[in-house]
CSV table of C-alpha atoms in Angstrom, one decimal:
chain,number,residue,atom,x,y,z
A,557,UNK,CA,35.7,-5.0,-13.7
A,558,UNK,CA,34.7,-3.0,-11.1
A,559,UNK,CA,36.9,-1.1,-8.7
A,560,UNK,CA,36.0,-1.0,-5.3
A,561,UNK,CA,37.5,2.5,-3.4
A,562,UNK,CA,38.8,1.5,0.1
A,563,UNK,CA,37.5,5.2,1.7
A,564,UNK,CA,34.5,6.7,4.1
A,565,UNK,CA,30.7,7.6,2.4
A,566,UNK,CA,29.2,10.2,4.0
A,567,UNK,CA,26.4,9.7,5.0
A,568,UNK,CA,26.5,5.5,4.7
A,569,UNK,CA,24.3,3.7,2.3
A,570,UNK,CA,22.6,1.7,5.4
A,571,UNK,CA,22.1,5.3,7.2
A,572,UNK,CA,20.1,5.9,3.5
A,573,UNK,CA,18.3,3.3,3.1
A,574,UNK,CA,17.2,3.9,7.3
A,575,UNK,CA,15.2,6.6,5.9
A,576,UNK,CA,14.1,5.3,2.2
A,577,UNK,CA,13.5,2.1,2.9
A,578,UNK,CA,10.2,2.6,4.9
A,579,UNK,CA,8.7,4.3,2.7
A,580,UNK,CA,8.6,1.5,0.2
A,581,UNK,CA,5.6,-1.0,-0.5
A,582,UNK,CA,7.3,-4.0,-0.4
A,583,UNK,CA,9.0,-3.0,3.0
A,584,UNK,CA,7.0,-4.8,6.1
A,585,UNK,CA,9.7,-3.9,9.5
A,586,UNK,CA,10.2,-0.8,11.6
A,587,UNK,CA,9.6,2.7,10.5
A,588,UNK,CA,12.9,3.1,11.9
A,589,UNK,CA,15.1,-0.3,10.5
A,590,UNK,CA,18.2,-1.4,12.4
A,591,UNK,CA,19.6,-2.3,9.0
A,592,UNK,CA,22.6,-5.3,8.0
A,593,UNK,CA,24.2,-5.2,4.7
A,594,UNK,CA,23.6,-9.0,4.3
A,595,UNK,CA,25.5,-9.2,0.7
A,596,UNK,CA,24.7,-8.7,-3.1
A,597,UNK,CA,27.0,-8.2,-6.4
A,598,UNK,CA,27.4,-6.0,-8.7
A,599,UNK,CA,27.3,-5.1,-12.3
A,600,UNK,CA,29.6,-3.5,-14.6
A,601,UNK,CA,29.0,-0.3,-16.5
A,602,UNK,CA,30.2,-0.8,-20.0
A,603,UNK,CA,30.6,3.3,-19.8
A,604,UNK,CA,32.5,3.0,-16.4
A,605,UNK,CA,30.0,5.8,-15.4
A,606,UNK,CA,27.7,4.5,-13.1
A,607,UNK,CA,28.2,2.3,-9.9
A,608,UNK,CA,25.6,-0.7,-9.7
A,609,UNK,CA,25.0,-2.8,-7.1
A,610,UNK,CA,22.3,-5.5,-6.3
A,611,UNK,CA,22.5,-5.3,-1.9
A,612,UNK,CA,20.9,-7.5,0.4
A,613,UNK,CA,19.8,-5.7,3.9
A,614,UNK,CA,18.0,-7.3,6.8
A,615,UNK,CA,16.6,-6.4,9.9
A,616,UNK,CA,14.2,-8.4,12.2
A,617,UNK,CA,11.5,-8.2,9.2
A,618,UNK,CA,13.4,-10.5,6.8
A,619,UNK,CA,15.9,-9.6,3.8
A,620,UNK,CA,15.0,-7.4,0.8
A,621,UNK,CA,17.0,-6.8,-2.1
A,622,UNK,CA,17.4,-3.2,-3.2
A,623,UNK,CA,19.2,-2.3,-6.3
A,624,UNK,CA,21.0,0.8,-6.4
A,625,UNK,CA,22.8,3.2,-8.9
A,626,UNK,CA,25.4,6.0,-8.1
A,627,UNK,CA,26.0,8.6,-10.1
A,628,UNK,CA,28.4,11.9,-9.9
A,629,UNK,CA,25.3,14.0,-11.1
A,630,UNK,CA,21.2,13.8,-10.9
A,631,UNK,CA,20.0,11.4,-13.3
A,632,UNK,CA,16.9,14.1,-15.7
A,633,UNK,CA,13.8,13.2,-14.5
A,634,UNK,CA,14.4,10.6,-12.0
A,635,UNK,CA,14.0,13.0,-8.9
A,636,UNK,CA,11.3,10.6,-7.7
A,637,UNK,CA,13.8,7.6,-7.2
A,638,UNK,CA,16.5,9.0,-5.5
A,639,UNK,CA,17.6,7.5,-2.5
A,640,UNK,CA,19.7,10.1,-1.0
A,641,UNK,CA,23.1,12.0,-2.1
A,642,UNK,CA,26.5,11.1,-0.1
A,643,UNK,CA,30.1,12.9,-0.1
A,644,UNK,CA,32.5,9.5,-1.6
A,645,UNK,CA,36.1,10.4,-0.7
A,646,UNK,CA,37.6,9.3,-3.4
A,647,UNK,CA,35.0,10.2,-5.9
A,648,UNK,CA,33.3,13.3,-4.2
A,649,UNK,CA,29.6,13.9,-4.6
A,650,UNK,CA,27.2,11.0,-5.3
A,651,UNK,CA,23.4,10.6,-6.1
A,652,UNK,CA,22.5,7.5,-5.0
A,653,UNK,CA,19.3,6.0,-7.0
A,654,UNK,CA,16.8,3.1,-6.9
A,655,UNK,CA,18.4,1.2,-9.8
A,656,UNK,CA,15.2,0.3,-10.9
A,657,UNK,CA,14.6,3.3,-11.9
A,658,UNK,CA,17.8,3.8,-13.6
A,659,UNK,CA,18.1,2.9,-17.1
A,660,UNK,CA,21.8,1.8,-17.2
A,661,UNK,CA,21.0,-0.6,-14.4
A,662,UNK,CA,18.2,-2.5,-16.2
A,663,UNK,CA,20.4,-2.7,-19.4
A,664,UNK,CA,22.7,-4.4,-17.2
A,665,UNK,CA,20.7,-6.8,-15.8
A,666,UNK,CA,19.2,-7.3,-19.1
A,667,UNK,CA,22.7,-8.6,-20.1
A,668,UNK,CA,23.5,-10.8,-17.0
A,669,UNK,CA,20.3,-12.6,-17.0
A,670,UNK,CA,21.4,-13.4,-20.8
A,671,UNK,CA,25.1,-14.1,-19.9
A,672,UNK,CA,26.6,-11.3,-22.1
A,673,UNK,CA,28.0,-9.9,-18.6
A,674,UNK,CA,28.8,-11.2,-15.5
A,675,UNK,CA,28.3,-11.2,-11.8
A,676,UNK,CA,31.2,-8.8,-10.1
A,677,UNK,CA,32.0,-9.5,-6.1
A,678,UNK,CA,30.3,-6.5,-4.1
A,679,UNK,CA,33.5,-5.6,-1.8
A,680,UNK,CA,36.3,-6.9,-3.8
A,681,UNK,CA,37.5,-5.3,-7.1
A,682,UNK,CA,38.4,-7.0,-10.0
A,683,UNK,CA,36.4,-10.6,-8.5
A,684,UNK,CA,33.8,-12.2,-10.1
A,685,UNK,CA,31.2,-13.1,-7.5
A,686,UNK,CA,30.4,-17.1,-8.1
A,687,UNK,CA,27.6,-17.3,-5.5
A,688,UNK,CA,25.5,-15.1,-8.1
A,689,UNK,CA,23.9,-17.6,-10.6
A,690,UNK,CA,21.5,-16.7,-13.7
A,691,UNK,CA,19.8,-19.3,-16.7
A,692,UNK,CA,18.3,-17.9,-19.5
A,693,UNK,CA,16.1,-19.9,-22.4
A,694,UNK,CA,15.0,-17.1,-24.8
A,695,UNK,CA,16.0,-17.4,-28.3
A,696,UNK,CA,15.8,-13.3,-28.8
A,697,UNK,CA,17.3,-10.7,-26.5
A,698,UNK,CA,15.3,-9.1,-23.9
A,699,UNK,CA,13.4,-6.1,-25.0
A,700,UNK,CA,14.0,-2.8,-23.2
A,701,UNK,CA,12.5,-2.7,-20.2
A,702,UNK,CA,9.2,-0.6,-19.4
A,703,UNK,CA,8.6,1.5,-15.9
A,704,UNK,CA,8.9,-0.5,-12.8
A,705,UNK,CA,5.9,-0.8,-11.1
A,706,UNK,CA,5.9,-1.6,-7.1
A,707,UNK,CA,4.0,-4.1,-5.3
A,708,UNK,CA,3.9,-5.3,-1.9
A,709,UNK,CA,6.7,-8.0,-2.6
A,710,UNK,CA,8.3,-7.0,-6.0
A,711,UNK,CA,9.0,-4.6,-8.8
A,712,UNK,CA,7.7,-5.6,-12.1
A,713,UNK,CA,8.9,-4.6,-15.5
A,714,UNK,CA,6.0,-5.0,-18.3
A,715,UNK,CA,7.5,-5.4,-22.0
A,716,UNK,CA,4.9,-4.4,-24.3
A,717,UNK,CA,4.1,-8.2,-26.5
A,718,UNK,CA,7.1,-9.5,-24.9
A,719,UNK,CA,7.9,-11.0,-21.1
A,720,UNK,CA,7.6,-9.3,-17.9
A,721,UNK,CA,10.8,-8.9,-15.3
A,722,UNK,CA,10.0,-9.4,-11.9
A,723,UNK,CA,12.5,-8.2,-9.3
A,724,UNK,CA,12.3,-10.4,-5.9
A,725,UNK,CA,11.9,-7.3,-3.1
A,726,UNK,CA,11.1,-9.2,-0.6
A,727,UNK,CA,13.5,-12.7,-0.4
A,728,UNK,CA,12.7,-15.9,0.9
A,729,UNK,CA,15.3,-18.4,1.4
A,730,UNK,CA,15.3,-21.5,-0.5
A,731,UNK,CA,12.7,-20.0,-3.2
A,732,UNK,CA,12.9,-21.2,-7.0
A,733,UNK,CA,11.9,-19.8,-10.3
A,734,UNK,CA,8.5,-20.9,-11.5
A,735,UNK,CA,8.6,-23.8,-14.4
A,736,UNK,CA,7.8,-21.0,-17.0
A,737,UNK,CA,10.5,-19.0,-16.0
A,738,UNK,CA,12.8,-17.8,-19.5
A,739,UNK,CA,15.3,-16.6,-17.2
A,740,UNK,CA,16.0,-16.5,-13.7
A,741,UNK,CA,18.8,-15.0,-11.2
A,742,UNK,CA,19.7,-16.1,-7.7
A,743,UNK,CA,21.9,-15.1,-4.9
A,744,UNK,CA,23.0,-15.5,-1.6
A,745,UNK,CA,23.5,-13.5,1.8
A,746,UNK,CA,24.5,-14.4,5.2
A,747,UNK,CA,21.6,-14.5,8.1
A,748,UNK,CA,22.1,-13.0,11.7
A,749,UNK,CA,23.8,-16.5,12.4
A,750,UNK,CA,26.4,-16.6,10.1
A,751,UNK,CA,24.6,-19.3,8.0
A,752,UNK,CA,24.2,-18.5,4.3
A,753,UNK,CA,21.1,-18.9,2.1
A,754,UNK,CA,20.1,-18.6,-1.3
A,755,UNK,CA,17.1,-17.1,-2.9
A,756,UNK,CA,15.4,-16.0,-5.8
A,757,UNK,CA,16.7,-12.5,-7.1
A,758,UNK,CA,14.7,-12.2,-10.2
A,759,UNK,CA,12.6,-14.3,-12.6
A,760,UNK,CA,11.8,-13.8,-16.5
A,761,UNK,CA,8.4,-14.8,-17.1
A,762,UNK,CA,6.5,-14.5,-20.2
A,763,UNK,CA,2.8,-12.8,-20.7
């Protein structure tokens, strides 16, 4: 499960995404965000590798989920998705990537939507996060995942003759998978009131 280092990141994934985040399609606030980290999970690496994490920010636009990969080196050929690099002080230097981007990240998501994996708590090591929930109706595993593409409310992941993955950007509390769905994940996060809501994370459609 994953281990969550009690130290400093320098500089902070919210002072990161501050930058990155605007210049995003699916991003509708501020050129210059007063981000919240509103919640999320994460998922394991079966390699113990790479750090993934599924975060919820907000700011007076609404909430947008942005999944995220660190690494300790540059992930080839993925110079376009990276976020920004930090100093960790437990684990030194860290390239910080849009997971979507990031293959070890979709294989994992692959695997929790079909409940070979599960859900781990985003500040807590060794938790499993029960807020997280995922349903899955496919009678074959889900094919690699092609190139994300962005739009101005998702990321969508074509499988050539299979389904298509869409990745929920932009969330809206209280939403629900379509009756099509093969597979669907939700979550929740807490708004600037305290309350908690739940969205839609991600849905499994097929073509």
């Amino acid at each position: 499960m994953a281990v969550i280092h009690q130290t400093y990141v320098k500089p902070t994934k919210l002072e990161l995404l501050t930058t990155w985040l605007p210049t995003r399609p699916w991003y509708h606030g501020s050129p210059k965000p007063e981000l919240v980290k509103a919640g999320g999970f994460r998922l394991d690496d079966p390699e113990g590798e790479v750090g993934i994490e599924f975060m919820v920010v907000t700011d007076g636009s609404g909430a947008y989920l942005v999944p995220l990969t660190y690494r300790a080196a540059p992930l080839p050929g993925a110079e376009h998705a990276l976020v920004g690099t930090m100093e960790h002080g437990v684990l030194g230097p860290r390239w910080a990537y849009d997971g979507c981007h990031d293959p070890v990240l979709t294989a994992g998501l692959a695997a929790f939507i079909e409940g070979r994996v599960e859900a781990q708590a985003q500040s807590v090591s060794h938790t499993l996060d029960r807020e997280v929930a995922r349903s899955w109706t496919g009678t074959a595993p889900i094919p690699a995942l092609g190139a994300p593409n962005d739009t101005d409310e998702t990321t969508e992941f074509a499988v050539p003759d299979g389904p298509t993955l869409r990745l929920h950007r932009v969330l809206a509390p209280g939403s629900t998978a379509p009756e099509d769905a093969i597979g669907q994940v939700t979550g929740a996060w807490s708004q600037a009131d305290g309350t908690r809501v739940r969205a839609l994370f991600a849905t499994l459609r097929p073509n």
